[in-house]
PDB file of C-alpha atoms and ligand atoms in Angstrom:
ATOM      1  CA  UNK A   1      -2.187 -41.004 -76.046  1.00 47.00           C
ATOM      2  CA  UNK A   2      -3.049 -44.232 -74.271  1.00 74.00           C
ATOM      3  CA  UNK A   3      -4.353 -44.145 -70.723  1.00 90.00           C
ATOM      4  CA  UNK A   4      -2.364 -45.767 -67.924  1.00 97.00           C
ATOM      5  CA  UNK A   5      -2.691 -49.489 -67.432  1.00 97.00           C
ATOM      6  CA  UNK A   6      -1.551 -49.493 -63.796  1.00 98.00           C
ATOM      7  CA  UNK A   7      -2.400 -46.564 -61.514  1.00 98.00           C
ATOM      8  CA  UNK A   8      -1.209 -46.409 -57.905  1.00 98.00           C
ATOM      9  CA  UNK A   9      -2.402 -44.128 -55.112  1.00 98.00           C
ATOM     10  CA  UNK A  10      -0.745 -43.231 -51.819  1.00 98.00           C
ATOM     11  CA  UNK A  11      -3.911 -42.367 -49.919  1.00 98.00           C
ATOM     12  CA  UNK A  12      -2.550 -39.711 -47.572  1.00 97.00           C
ATOM     13  CA  UNK A  13      -4.273 -37.053 -45.485  1.00 98.00           C
ATOM     14  CA  UNK A  14      -7.133 -38.928 -43.830  1.00 97.00           C
ATOM     15  CA  UNK A  15      -6.035 -37.850 -40.361  1.00 96.00           C
ATOM     16  CA  UNK A  16      -5.616 -34.179 -41.283  1.00 98.00           C
ATOM     17  CA  UNK A  17      -8.938 -34.198 -43.140  1.00 98.00           C
ATOM     18  CA  UNK A  18     -10.631 -35.241 -39.892  1.00 98.00           C
ATOM     19  CA  UNK A  19      -8.609 -33.031 -37.557  1.00 97.00           C
ATOM     20  CA  UNK A  20      -9.339 -29.912 -39.624  1.00 97.00           C
ATOM     21  CA  UNK A  21     -13.033 -30.666 -39.141  1.00 98.00           C
ATOM     22  CA  UNK A  22     -12.674 -31.192 -35.394  1.00 98.00           C
ATOM     23  CA  UNK A  23     -13.281 -34.931 -35.844  1.00 98.00           C
ATOM     24  CA  UNK A  24     -11.331 -37.935 -34.612  1.00 95.00           C
ATOM     25  CA  UNK A  25      -8.644 -39.250 -37.002  1.00 93.00           C
ATOM     26  CA  UNK A  26     -10.656 -42.448 -37.361  1.00 92.00           C
ATOM     27  CA  UNK A  27     -13.448 -40.489 -39.054  1.00 95.00           C
ATOM     28  CA  UNK A  28     -10.935 -39.563 -41.751  1.00 96.00           C
ATOM     29  CA  UNK A  29     -10.077 -43.205 -42.348  1.00 93.00           C
ATOM     30  CA  UNK A  30     -13.780 -44.061 -42.573  1.00 94.00           C
ATOM     31  CA  UNK A  31     -14.327 -41.346 -45.156  1.00 96.00           C
ATOM     32  CA  UNK A  32     -11.160 -42.428 -46.990  1.00 96.00           C
ATOM     33  CA  UNK A  33     -12.485 -45.958 -47.280  1.00 94.00           C
ATOM     34  CA  UNK A  34     -15.673 -44.594 -48.908  1.00 95.00           C
ATOM     35  CA  UNK A  35     -13.533 -42.631 -51.355  1.00 96.00           C
ATOM     36  CA  UNK A  36     -11.555 -45.755 -52.219  1.00 95.00           C
ATOM     37  CA  UNK A  37     -14.774 -47.585 -53.038  1.00 94.00           C
ATOM     38  CA  UNK A  38     -15.807 -44.808 -55.465  1.00 95.00           C
ATOM     39  CA  UNK A  39     -12.365 -44.591 -57.078  1.00 97.00           C
ATOM     40  CA  UNK A  40     -12.125 -48.342 -57.633  1.00 95.00           C
ATOM     41  CA  UNK A  41     -15.414 -48.337 -59.548  1.00 95.00           C
ATOM     42  CA  UNK A  42     -14.427 -45.229 -61.477  1.00 97.00           C
ATOM     43  CA  UNK A  43     -11.032 -46.725 -62.365  1.00 97.00           C
ATOM     44  CA  UNK A  44     -12.770 -49.753 -63.804  1.00 96.00           C
ATOM     45  CA  UNK A  45     -15.121 -47.526 -65.816  1.00 96.00           C
ATOM     46  CA  UNK A  46     -12.091 -45.693 -67.213  1.00 97.00           C
ATOM     47  CA  UNK A  47     -10.512 -48.937 -68.388  1.00 96.00           C
ATOM     48  CA  UNK A  48      -7.661 -48.898 -65.871  1.00 98.00           C
ATOM     49  CA  UNK A  49      -6.517 -52.503 -65.492  1.00 97.00           C
ATOM     50  CA  UNK A  50      -4.805 -52.310 -62.104  1.00 98.00           C
ATOM     51  CA  UNK A  51      -5.343 -49.892 -59.228  1.00 98.00           C
ATOM     52  CA  UNK A  52      -2.834 -50.308 -56.384  1.00 98.00           C
ATOM     53  CA  UNK A  53      -3.451 -48.462 -53.130  1.00 98.00           C
ATOM     54  CA  UNK A  54      -1.372 -47.991 -49.989  1.00 97.00           C
ATOM     55  CA  UNK A  55      -3.778 -48.838 -47.175  1.00 96.00           C
ATOM     56  CA  UNK A  56      -1.420 -49.724 -44.316  1.00 95.00           C
ATOM     57  CA  UNK A  57       2.358 -49.651 -44.211  1.00 95.00           C
ATOM     58  CA  UNK A  58       4.590 -51.858 -42.071  1.00 95.00           C
ATOM     59  CA  UNK A  59       5.559 -48.607 -40.322  1.00 93.00           C
ATOM     60  CA  UNK A  60       1.927 -47.717 -39.523  1.00 93.00           C
ATOM     61  CA  UNK A  61       2.176 -50.175 -36.602  1.00 94.00           C
ATOM     62  CA  UNK A  62       4.069 -47.341 -34.859  1.00 94.00           C
ATOM     63  CA  UNK A  63       0.751 -45.461 -34.483  1.00 92.00           C
ATOM     64  CA  UNK A  64      -1.340 -45.612 -31.319  1.00 93.00           C
ATOM     65  CA  UNK A  65      -2.963 -48.958 -30.548  1.00 94.00           C
ATOM     66  CA  UNK A  66      -6.336 -47.236 -30.789  1.00 93.00           C
ATOM     67  CA  UNK A  67      -5.675 -46.050 -34.361  1.00 92.00           C
ATOM     68  CA  UNK A  68      -4.154 -49.366 -35.486  1.00 94.00           C
ATOM     69  CA  UNK A  69      -7.123 -51.284 -34.040  1.00 94.00           C
ATOM     70  CA  UNK A  70      -9.529 -48.897 -35.711  1.00 92.00           C
ATOM     71  CA  UNK A  71      -7.867 -49.357 -39.102  1.00 92.00           C
ATOM     72  CA  UNK A  72      -7.830 -53.158 -38.748  1.00 94.00           C
ATOM     73  CA  UNK A  73     -11.520 -53.232 -37.788  1.00 94.00           C
ATOM     74  CA  UNK A  74     -12.423 -50.837 -40.583  1.00 91.00           C
ATOM     75  CA  UNK A  75     -10.701 -53.077 -43.064  1.00 92.00           C
ATOM     76  CA  UNK A  76     -12.508 -56.163 -41.803  1.00 92.00           C
ATOM     77  CA  UNK A  77     -15.839 -54.356 -42.243  1.00 91.00           C
ATOM     78  CA  UNK A  78     -14.818 -53.206 -45.694  1.00 89.00           C
ATOM     79  CA  UNK A  79     -13.466 -56.515 -46.879  1.00 87.00           C
ATOM     80  CA  UNK A  80     -16.499 -58.385 -45.527  1.00 84.00           C
ATOM     81  CA  UNK A  81     -19.346 -56.052 -46.466  1.00 81.00           C
ATOM     82  CA  UNK A  82     -18.682 -52.610 -47.817  1.00 73.00           C
ATOM     83  CA  UNK A  83     -16.726 -53.602 -50.876  1.00 78.00           C
ATOM     84  CA  UNK A  84     -19.745 -55.409 -52.320  1.00 80.00           C
ATOM     85  CA  UNK A  85     -20.373 -52.631 -54.843  1.00 84.00           C
ATOM     86  CA  UNK A  86     -16.790 -52.892 -55.995  1.00 87.00           C
ATOM     87  CA  UNK A  87     -17.158 -56.661 -56.262  1.00 87.00           C
ATOM     88  CA  UNK A  88     -20.416 -56.302 -58.248  1.00 88.00           C
ATOM     89  CA  UNK A  89     -18.433 -54.197 -60.691  1.00 92.00           C
ATOM     90  CA  UNK A  90     -16.347 -57.235 -61.622  1.00 94.00           C
ATOM     91  CA  UNK A  91     -13.274 -55.960 -59.742  1.00 95.00           C
ATOM     92  CA  UNK A  92     -10.805 -58.566 -58.472  1.00 95.00           C
ATOM     93  CA  UNK A  93      -9.350 -57.741 -55.055  1.00 95.00           C
ATOM     94  CA  UNK A  94      -5.854 -58.892 -54.141  1.00 96.00           C
ATOM     95  CA  UNK A  95      -3.395 -57.946 -51.403  1.00 97.00           C
ATOM     96  CA  UNK A  96       0.294 -57.143 -51.227  1.00 98.00           C
ATOM     97  CA  UNK A  97       2.247 -57.171 -48.003  1.00 98.00           C
ATOM     98  CA  UNK A  98       3.480 -59.289 -45.126  1.00 97.00           C
ATOM     99  CA  UNK A  99       1.093 -61.597 -43.327  1.00 96.00           C
ATOM    100  CA  UNK A 100       3.149 -61.547 -40.122  1.00 93.00           C
ATOM    101  CA  UNK A 101       1.795 -59.284 -37.348  1.00 92.00           C
ATOM    102  CA  UNK A 102      -1.713 -59.267 -38.813  1.00 96.00           C
ATOM    103  CA  UNK A 103      -4.578 -60.480 -36.639  1.00 95.00           C
ATOM    104  CA  UNK A 104      -6.267 -63.779 -37.557  1.00 97.00           C
ATOM    105  CA  UNK A 105      -9.623 -62.079 -38.187  1.00 95.00           C
ATOM    106  CA  UNK A 106      -7.981 -59.597 -40.578  1.00 96.00           C
ATOM    107  CA  UNK A 107      -6.252 -62.432 -42.470  1.00 97.00           C
ATOM    108  CA  UNK A 108      -9.541 -64.292 -42.644  1.00 95.00           C
ATOM    109  CA  UNK A 109     -11.363 -61.272 -44.103  1.00 94.00           C
ATOM    110  CA  UNK A 110      -8.571 -60.809 -46.657  1.00 95.00           C
ATOM    111  CA  UNK A 111      -8.779 -64.451 -47.649  1.00 95.00           C
ATOM    112  CA  UNK A 112     -12.561 -64.304 -48.042  1.00 93.00           C
ATOM    113  CA  UNK A 113     -12.579 -61.256 -50.275  1.00 93.00           C
ATOM    114  CA  UNK A 114      -9.754 -62.648 -52.415  1.00 94.00           C
ATOM    115  CA  UNK A 115     -11.649 -65.902 -52.845  1.00 94.00           C
ATOM    116  CA  UNK A 116     -14.945 -64.158 -53.573  1.00 92.00           C
ATOM    117  CA  UNK A 117     -13.449 -62.026 -56.347  1.00 93.00           C
ATOM    118  CA  UNK A 118     -10.897 -64.375 -57.851  1.00 95.00           C
ATOM    119  CA  UNK A 119     -12.815 -64.814 -61.113  1.00 95.00           C
ATOM    120  CA  UNK A 120     -13.539 -61.100 -61.641  1.00 95.00           C
ATOM    121  CA  UNK A 121     -11.905 -59.730 -64.745  1.00 96.00           C
ATOM    122  CA  UNK A 122     -12.636 -56.023 -65.333  1.00 96.00           C
ATOM    123  CA  UNK A 123      -9.987 -54.504 -63.069  1.00 96.00           C
ATOM    124  CA  UNK A 124      -7.649 -55.520 -60.242  1.00 97.00           C
ATOM    125  CA  UNK A 125      -7.699 -53.634 -56.961  1.00 96.00           C
ATOM    126  CA  UNK A 126      -4.351 -54.375 -55.293  1.00 98.00           C
ATOM    127  CA  UNK A 127      -4.599 -53.350 -51.636  1.00 97.00           C
ATOM    128  CA  UNK A 128      -1.158 -52.902 -50.089  1.00 98.00           C
ATOM    129  CA  UNK A 129      -1.637 -53.850 -46.477  1.00 96.00           C
ATOM    130  CA  UNK A 130       1.148 -54.277 -43.927  1.00 97.00           C
ATOM    131  CA  UNK A 131       3.274 -53.319 -46.899  1.00 98.00           C
ATOM    132  CA  UNK A 132       6.747 -51.825 -47.297  1.00 98.00           C
ATOM    133  CA  UNK A 133       8.574 -51.492 -50.611  1.00 98.00           C
ATOM    134  CA  UNK A 134      11.990 -52.332 -49.183  1.00 98.00           C
ATOM    135  CA  UNK A 135      10.469 -55.291 -47.342  1.00 98.00           C
ATOM    136  CA  UNK A 136       8.955 -56.473 -50.628  1.00 98.00           C
ATOM    137  CA  UNK A 137      12.338 -56.403 -52.380  1.00 98.00           C
ATOM    138  CA  UNK A 138      13.981 -58.250 -49.478  1.00 98.00           C
ATOM    139  CA  UNK A 139      11.188 -60.859 -49.420  1.00 98.00           C
ATOM    140  CA  UNK A 140      11.455 -61.286 -53.207  1.00 98.00           C
ATOM    141  CA  UNK A 141      15.213 -61.764 -52.931  1.00 98.00           C
ATOM    142  CA  UNK A 142      14.694 -64.515 -50.365  1.00 98.00           C
ATOM    143  CA  UNK A 143      12.317 -66.272 -52.801  1.00 98.00           C
ATOM    144  CA  UNK A 144      14.973 -65.956 -55.509  1.00 98.00           C
ATOM    145  CA  UNK A 145      17.576 -67.566 -53.225  1.00 98.00           C
ATOM    146  CA  UNK A 146      15.168 -70.389 -52.460  1.00 98.00           C
ATOM    147  CA  UNK A 147      14.541 -71.063 -56.168  1.00 98.00           C
ATOM    148  CA  UNK A 148      18.289 -70.949 -56.882  1.00 98.00           C
ATOM    149  CA  UNK A 149      18.955 -73.401 -54.060  1.00 98.00           C
ATOM    150  CA  UNK A 150      16.212 -75.746 -55.212  1.00 98.00           C
ATOM    151  CA  UNK A 151      17.427 -75.597 -58.819  1.00 98.00           C
ATOM    152  CA  UNK A 152      14.203 -73.936 -60.058  1.00 97.00           C
ATOM    153  CA  UNK A 153      16.090 -70.894 -61.296  1.00 98.00           C
ATOM    154  CA  UNK A 154      19.500 -70.412 -62.871  1.00 98.00           C
ATOM    155  CA  UNK A 155      21.363 -67.269 -61.873  1.00 98.00           C
ATOM    156  CA  UNK A 156      21.912 -66.267 -65.509  1.00 98.00           C
ATOM    157  CA  UNK A 157      18.152 -66.472 -66.181  1.00 98.00           C
ATOM    158  CA  UNK A 158      17.160 -63.857 -63.584  1.00 98.00           C
ATOM    159  CA  UNK A 159      16.414 -60.464 -65.102  1.00 98.00           C
ATOM    160  CA  UNK A 160      14.472 -57.306 -64.282  1.00 97.00           C
ATOM    161  CA  UNK A 161      11.371 -58.619 -66.080  1.00 96.00           C
ATOM    162  CA  UNK A 162      11.064 -62.033 -64.434  1.00 97.00           C
ATOM    163  CA  UNK A 163      12.001 -60.562 -61.033  1.00 98.00           C
ATOM    164  CA  UNK A 164       8.366 -59.384 -60.955  1.00 97.00           C
ATOM    165  CA  UNK A 165       7.331 -63.019 -60.412  1.00 97.00           C
ATOM    166  CA  UNK A 166       8.987 -62.872 -57.018  1.00 98.00           C
ATOM    167  CA  UNK A 167       7.087 -59.810 -55.814  1.00 98.00           C
ATOM    168  CA  UNK A 168       3.992 -60.173 -53.599  1.00 98.00           C
ATOM    169  CA  UNK A 169       1.872 -59.987 -56.768  1.00 98.00           C
ATOM    170  CA  UNK A 170       3.008 -60.346 -60.364  1.00 97.00           C
ATOM    171  CA  UNK A 171       1.617 -57.043 -61.681  1.00 98.00           C
ATOM    172  CA  UNK A 172       2.681 -54.825 -64.573  1.00 97.00           C
ATOM    173  CA  UNK A 173       4.885 -51.790 -63.828  1.00 97.00           C
ATOM    174  CA  UNK A 174       3.125 -48.691 -62.479  1.00 98.00           C
ATOM    175  CA  UNK A 175       2.443 -46.083 -65.154  1.00 97.00           C
ATOM    176  CA  UNK A 176       1.023 -43.347 -62.961  1.00 98.00           C
ATOM    177  CA  UNK A 177       1.543 -42.809 -59.245  1.00 98.00           C
ATOM    178  CA  UNK A 178      -0.615 -40.323 -57.354  1.00 98.00           C
ATOM    179  CA  UNK A 179      -0.006 -39.097 -53.816  1.00 98.00           C
ATOM    180  CA  UNK A 180      -2.686 -37.040 -52.095  1.00 98.00           C
ATOM    181  CA  UNK A 181      -2.296 -34.939 -48.943  1.00 98.00           C
ATOM    182  CA  UNK A 182       0.489 -32.432 -49.641  1.00 98.00           C
ATOM    183  CA  UNK A 183       3.570 -34.607 -49.033  1.00 97.00           C
ATOM    184  CA  UNK A 184       6.030 -35.198 -51.876  1.00 98.00           C
ATOM    185  CA  UNK A 185       7.576 -38.563 -51.073  1.00 97.00           C
ATOM    186  CA  UNK A 186       7.171 -42.243 -51.924  1.00 97.00           C
ATOM    187  CA  UNK A 187       7.282 -43.622 -48.373  1.00 97.00           C
ATOM    188  CA  UNK A 188       8.573 -46.894 -49.791  1.00 97.00           C
ATOM    189  CA  UNK A 189       5.529 -47.527 -51.942  1.00 98.00           C
ATOM    190  CA  UNK A 190       6.064 -50.149 -54.679  1.00 98.00           C
ATOM    191  CA  UNK A 191       9.627 -49.008 -55.294  1.00 98.00           C
ATOM    192  CA  UNK A 192      10.463 -51.674 -57.863  1.00 98.00           C
ATOM    193  CA  UNK A 193       7.218 -51.310 -59.818  1.00 98.00           C
ATOM    194  CA  UNK A 194       7.338 -47.484 -59.773  1.00 98.00           C
ATOM    195  CA  UNK A 195      10.704 -47.228 -61.569  1.00 96.00           C
ATOM    196  CA  UNK A 196       9.306 -45.343 -64.582  1.00 95.00           C
ATOM    197  CA  UNK A 197       6.010 -44.158 -63.111  1.00 97.00           C
ATOM    198  CA  UNK A 198       4.901 -40.621 -63.807  1.00 97.00           C
ATOM    199  CA  UNK A 199       4.454 -38.926 -60.436  1.00 97.00           C
ATOM    200  CA  UNK A 200       1.549 -36.686 -59.436  1.00 98.00           C
ATOM    201  CA  UNK A 201       1.374 -34.937 -56.070  1.00 98.00           C
ATOM    202  CA  UNK A 202      -1.821 -33.199 -55.100  1.00 98.00           C
ATOM    203  CA  UNK A 203      -2.650 -31.160 -51.983  1.00 98.00           C
ATOM    204  CA  UNK A 204      -6.194 -32.570 -51.679  1.00 98.00           C
ATOM    205  CA  UNK A 205      -6.607 -34.880 -48.690  1.00 98.00           C
ATOM    206  CA  UNK A 206      -7.539 -38.411 -49.720  1.00 98.00           C
ATOM    207  CA  UNK A 207     -11.194 -38.371 -48.534  1.00 98.00           C
ATOM    208  CA  UNK A 208     -11.823 -35.431 -50.900  1.00 98.00           C
ATOM    209  CA  UNK A 209     -10.015 -37.025 -53.854  1.00 98.00           C
ATOM    210  CA  UNK A 210     -13.093 -38.115 -55.788  1.00 98.00           C
ATOM    211  CA  UNK A 211     -13.879 -39.234 -59.334  1.00 98.00           C
ATOM    212  CA  UNK A 212     -13.418 -35.759 -60.851  1.00 98.00           C
ATOM    213  CA  UNK A 213     -10.042 -35.417 -59.148  1.00 98.00           C
ATOM    214  CA  UNK A 214      -8.912 -38.696 -60.675  1.00 98.00           C
ATOM    215  CA  UNK A 215     -10.108 -37.430 -64.069  1.00 98.00           C
ATOM    216  CA  UNK A 216      -8.040 -34.275 -63.569  1.00 98.00           C
ATOM    217  CA  UNK A 217      -4.979 -36.322 -62.627  1.00 98.00           C
ATOM    218  CA  UNK A 218      -5.391 -38.483 -65.716  1.00 97.00           C
ATOM    219  CA  UNK A 219      -5.657 -35.357 -67.816  1.00 96.00           C
ATOM    220  CA  UNK A 220      -2.206 -34.412 -66.500  1.00 96.00           C
ATOM    221  CA  UNK A 221      -0.922 -37.927 -67.264  1.00 96.00           C
ATOM    222  CA  UNK A 222      -2.100 -37.616 -70.868  1.00 94.00           C
ATOM    223  CA  UNK A 223       0.216 -34.605 -71.328  1.00 93.00           C
ATOM    224  CA  UNK A 224       3.337 -36.506 -70.244  1.00 90.00           C
ATOM    225  CA  UNK A 225       5.889 -37.669 -72.764  1.00 81.00           C
ATOM    226  CA  UNK A 226       7.122 -41.037 -71.505  1.00 79.00           C
ATOM    227  CA  UNK A 227      10.560 -41.768 -72.930  1.00 79.00           C
ATOM    228  CA  UNK A 228      11.753 -44.540 -70.580  1.00 79.00           C
ATOM    229  CA  UNK A 229      15.302 -43.245 -70.720  1.00 81.00           C
ATOM    230  CA  UNK A 230      15.356 -42.887 -74.476  1.00 80.00           C
ATOM    231  CA  UNK A 231      15.286 -39.665 -76.540  1.00 78.00           C
ATOM    232  CA  UNK A 232      12.537 -38.447 -78.796  1.00 71.00           C
ATOM    233  CA  UNK A 233      13.160 -38.891 -82.519  1.00 64.00           C
ATOM    234  CA  UNK A 234      10.896 -36.886 -84.833  1.00 60.00           C
TER     235      UNK A 234
HETATM  236  C1  FPP B 301      -2.917 -42.073 -44.551  1.00 88.00           C
HETATM  237  O1  FPP B 301      -3.509 -40.993 -43.921  1.00 88.00           O
HETATM  238  C2  FPP B 301      -3.850 -43.159 -44.610  1.00 88.00           C
HETATM  239  C3  FPP B 301      -3.711 -44.338 -43.974  1.00 88.00           C
HETATM  240  C4  FPP B 301      -2.565 -44.708 -43.124  1.00 88.00           C
HETATM  241  C5  FPP B 301      -4.749 -45.347 -44.096  1.00 88.00           C
HETATM  242  C6  FPP B 301      -5.438 -45.379 -45.415  1.00 88.00           C
HETATM  243  C7  FPP B 301      -6.637 -46.174 -45.260  1.00 88.00           C
HETATM  244  C8  FPP B 301      -7.799 -45.969 -45.909  1.00 88.00           C
HETATM  245  C9  FPP B 301      -8.030 -44.976 -46.962  1.00 88.00           C
HETATM  246  C10 FPP B 301      -8.903 -46.873 -45.598  1.00 88.00           C
HETATM  247  C11 FPP B 301      -8.592 -48.140 -46.275  1.00 88.00           C
HETATM  248  C12 FPP B 301      -9.754 -48.921 -46.420  1.00 88.00           C
HETATM  249  C13 FPP B 301      -9.724 -50.097 -47.043  1.00 88.00           C
HETATM  250  C14 FPP B 301     -10.978 -50.794 -47.238  1.00 88.00           C
HETATM  251  C15 FPP B 301      -8.487 -50.698 -47.541  1.00 88.00           C
HETATM  252  P1  FPP B 301      -2.878 -40.485 -42.568  1.00 88.00           P
HETATM  253  O2  FPP B 301      -3.580 -41.169 -41.441  1.00 88.00           O
HETATM  254  O3  FPP B 301      -1.406 -40.676 -42.600  1.00 88.00           O
HETATM  255  O4  FPP B 301      -3.279 -38.991 -42.596  1.00 88.00           O
HETATM  256  P2  FPP B 301      -2.410 -37.783 -42.045  1.00 88.00           P
HETATM  257  O5  FPP B 301      -1.124 -37.786 -42.821  1.00 88.00           O
HETATM  258  O6  FPP B 301      -3.265 -36.608 -42.353  1.00 88.00           O
HETATM  259  O7  FPP B 301      -2.216 -38.012 -40.585  1.00 88.00           O
END
């Protein structure tokens, strides 16, 4: 059985991880960022081609200003410095999401890390930041309308395969989607790309979801029979 090409993770449970230890929620995010660094390197070692992660949703702006500011600052630090090990591992970092509402210094850090890693080839780390799956489909539809209006696309030529070109990033479909932290929902994460993804929900809070946990999850994936709507003929 082949391993998954595109793995996605909804990194949930940072806040509860911290609160259960009597720490501030921000400590959970800090620990979660360290976990992400380890998983990105491990994913590359396993031959996974794309790792997409949900780092900040458009709805996360509803959190306290203190928490939002903390997450933005943490990301700047990570994009500017802490992801260097990931970068040294030939991982290309890209982002999916809306640029609106993001601070200039955050956008700058995102731009720098994208530029720095643009020629890396071993694995893509797609960080979904200020991201919503419904928003992505709406934004893609607007791009489709624009191309139709400008004569760059004919209505009859649009199909479910080339629609991917209109998403924030033109990535392959998700094969395996993991959600940590006890909840069993998608929260709008990469809805179009996750159409036929195998789903894996695990109670472990994200900061504790380390390399061996990813191995365990992939073990589960290897037992799945992916039929894509067809039936098995043997
Ligand atoms: C969900 O946990 C997690 C987030 C909203 C943020 C995830 C961010 C990181 C792992 C750090 C990202 C770092 C980089 C470099 C991209 P939660 O806060 O919803 O936890 P809870 O459900 O227990 O409250």
